[in-house]
Coordinates of N, CA and C in Angstrom, one line a residue:
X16 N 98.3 76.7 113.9 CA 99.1 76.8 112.8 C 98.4 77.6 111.6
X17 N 96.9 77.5 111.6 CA 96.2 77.9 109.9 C 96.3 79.8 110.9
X18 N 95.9 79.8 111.9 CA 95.7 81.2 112.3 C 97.0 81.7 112.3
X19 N 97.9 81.1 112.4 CA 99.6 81.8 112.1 C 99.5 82.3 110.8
X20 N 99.8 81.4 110.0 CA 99.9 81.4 108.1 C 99.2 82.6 107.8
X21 N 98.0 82.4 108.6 CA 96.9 83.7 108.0 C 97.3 84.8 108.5
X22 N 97.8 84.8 109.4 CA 97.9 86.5 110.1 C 99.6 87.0 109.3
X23 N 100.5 85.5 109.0 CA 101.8 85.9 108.4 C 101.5 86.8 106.6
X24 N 100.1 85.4 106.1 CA 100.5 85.5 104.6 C 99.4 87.0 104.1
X25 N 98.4 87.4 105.7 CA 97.6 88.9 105.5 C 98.3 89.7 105.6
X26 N 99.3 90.0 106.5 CA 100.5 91.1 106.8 C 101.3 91.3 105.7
X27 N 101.5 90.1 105.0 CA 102.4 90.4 104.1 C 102.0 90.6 102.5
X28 N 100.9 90.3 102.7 CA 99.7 90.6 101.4 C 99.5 92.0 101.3
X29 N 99.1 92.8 102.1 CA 98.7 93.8 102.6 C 100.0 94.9 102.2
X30 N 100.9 94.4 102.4 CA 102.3 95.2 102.6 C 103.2 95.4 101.6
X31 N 102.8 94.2 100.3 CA 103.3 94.0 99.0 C 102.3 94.4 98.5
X32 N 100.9 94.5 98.5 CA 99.8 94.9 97.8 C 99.8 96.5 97.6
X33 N 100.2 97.3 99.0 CA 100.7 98.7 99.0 C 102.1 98.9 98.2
X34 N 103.0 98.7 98.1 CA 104.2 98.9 97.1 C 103.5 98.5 95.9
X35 N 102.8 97.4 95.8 CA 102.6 97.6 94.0 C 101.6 98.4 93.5
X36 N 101.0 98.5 94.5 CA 99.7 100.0 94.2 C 100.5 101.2 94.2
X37 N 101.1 100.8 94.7 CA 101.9 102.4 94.7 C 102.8 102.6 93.6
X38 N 103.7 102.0 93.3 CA 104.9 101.7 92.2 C 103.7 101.6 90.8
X39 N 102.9 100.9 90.8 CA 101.7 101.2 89.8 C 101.0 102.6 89.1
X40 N 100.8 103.1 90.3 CA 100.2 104.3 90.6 C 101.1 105.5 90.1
X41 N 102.5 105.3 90.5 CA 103.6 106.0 90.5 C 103.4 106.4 88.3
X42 N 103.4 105.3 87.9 CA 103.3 105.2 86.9 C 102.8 105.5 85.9
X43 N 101.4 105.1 86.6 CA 100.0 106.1 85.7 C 100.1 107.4 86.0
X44 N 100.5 107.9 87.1 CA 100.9 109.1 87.1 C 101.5 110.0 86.2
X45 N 102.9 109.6 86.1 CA 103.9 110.0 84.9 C 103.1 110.2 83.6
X46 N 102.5 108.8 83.2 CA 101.7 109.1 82.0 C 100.8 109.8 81.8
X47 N 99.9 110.0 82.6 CA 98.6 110.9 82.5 C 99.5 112.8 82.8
X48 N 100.9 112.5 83.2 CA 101.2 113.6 83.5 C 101.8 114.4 82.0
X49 N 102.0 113.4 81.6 CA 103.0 113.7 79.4 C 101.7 114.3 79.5
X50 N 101.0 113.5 79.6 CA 99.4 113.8 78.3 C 98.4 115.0 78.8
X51 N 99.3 115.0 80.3 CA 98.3 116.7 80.4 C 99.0 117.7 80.0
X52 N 100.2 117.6 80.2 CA 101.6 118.6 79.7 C 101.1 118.8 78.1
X53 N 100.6 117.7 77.3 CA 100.9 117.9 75.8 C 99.9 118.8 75.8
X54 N 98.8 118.6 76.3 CA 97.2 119.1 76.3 C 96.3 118.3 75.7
X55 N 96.3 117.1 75.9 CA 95.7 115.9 75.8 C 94.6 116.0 76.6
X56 N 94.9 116.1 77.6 CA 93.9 115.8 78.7 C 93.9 117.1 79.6
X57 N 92.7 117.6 80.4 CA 92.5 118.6 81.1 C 93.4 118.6 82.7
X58 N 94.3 119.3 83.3 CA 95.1 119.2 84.3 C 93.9 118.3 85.6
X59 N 92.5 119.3 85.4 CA 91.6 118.7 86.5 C 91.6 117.1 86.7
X60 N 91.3 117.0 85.5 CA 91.0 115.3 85.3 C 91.9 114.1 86.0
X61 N 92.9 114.9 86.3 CA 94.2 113.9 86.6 C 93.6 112.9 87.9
X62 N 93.1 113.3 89.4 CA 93.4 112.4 90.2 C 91.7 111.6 90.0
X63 N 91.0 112.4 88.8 CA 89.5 111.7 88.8 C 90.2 110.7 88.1
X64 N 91.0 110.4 87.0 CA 91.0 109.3 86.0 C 92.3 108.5 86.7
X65 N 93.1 108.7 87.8 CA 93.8 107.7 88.3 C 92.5 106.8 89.1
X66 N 91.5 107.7 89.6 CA 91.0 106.9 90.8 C 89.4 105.6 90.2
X67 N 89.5 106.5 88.3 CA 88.7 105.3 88.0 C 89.3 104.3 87.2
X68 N 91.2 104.1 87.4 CA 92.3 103.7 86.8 C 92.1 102.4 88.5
X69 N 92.1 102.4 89.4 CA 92.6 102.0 90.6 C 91.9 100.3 90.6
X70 N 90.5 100.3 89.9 CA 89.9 98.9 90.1 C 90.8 97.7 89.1
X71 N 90.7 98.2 87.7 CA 91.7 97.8 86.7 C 93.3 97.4 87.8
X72 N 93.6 98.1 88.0 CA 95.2 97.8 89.1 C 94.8 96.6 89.9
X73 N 93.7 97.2 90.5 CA 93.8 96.0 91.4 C 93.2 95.1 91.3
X74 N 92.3 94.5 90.0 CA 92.2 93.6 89.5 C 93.6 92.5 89.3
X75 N 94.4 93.2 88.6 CA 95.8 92.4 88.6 C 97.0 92.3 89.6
X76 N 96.9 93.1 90.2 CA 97.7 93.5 91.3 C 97.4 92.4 92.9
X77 N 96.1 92.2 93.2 CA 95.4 91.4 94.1 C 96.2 89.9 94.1
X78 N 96.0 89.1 92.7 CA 96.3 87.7 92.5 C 98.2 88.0 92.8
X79 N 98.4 89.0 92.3 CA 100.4 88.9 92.0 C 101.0 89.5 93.5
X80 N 100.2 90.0 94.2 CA 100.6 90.1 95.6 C 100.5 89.0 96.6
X81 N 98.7 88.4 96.0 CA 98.9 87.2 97.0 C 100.2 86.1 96.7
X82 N 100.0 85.8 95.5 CA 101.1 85.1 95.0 C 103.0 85.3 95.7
X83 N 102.8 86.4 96.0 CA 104.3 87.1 96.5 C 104.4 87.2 97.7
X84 N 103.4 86.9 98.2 CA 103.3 87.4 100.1 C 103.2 85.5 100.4
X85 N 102.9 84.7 99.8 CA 103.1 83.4 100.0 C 104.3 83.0 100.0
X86 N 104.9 83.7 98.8 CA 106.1 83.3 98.9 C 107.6 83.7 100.0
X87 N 106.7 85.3 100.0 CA 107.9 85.6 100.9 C 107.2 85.1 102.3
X88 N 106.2 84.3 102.5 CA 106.1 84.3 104.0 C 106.8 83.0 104.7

């Protein structure tokens, strides 16, 4: 039964953890995208400062996925 739960509530951790990295990601995108358009920021810069954006995400993103994949499992 614990090796069920686990293989249910990792599949599904894993699977909501990708949609909200991504729907997250989606986001910082858009923003960092105004602010290179205005000339705020240099076009290059963009996928360096999403990818030192990505620990921050998943700092919060980790606990609200497990929390979700519990629920939905």
């Amino acid at each position: 039964l614990e090796r069920y739960l686990s293989k249910e509530i990792s599949k599904t951790l894993m699977t909501v953890l990708l949609v909200l990295l991504l729907v997250a990601t989606s986001h910082k995108v858009v923003k960092l995208l105004g602010k290179a358009v205005a000339g705020d920021i240099s076009p290059s810069l963009l996928l360096q400062m999403i990818g030192y954006q990505w620990p921050e995400l998943l700092a919060f993103l980790i606990p609200l996925a497990l929390f979700l994949a519990i629920l939905l499992s």
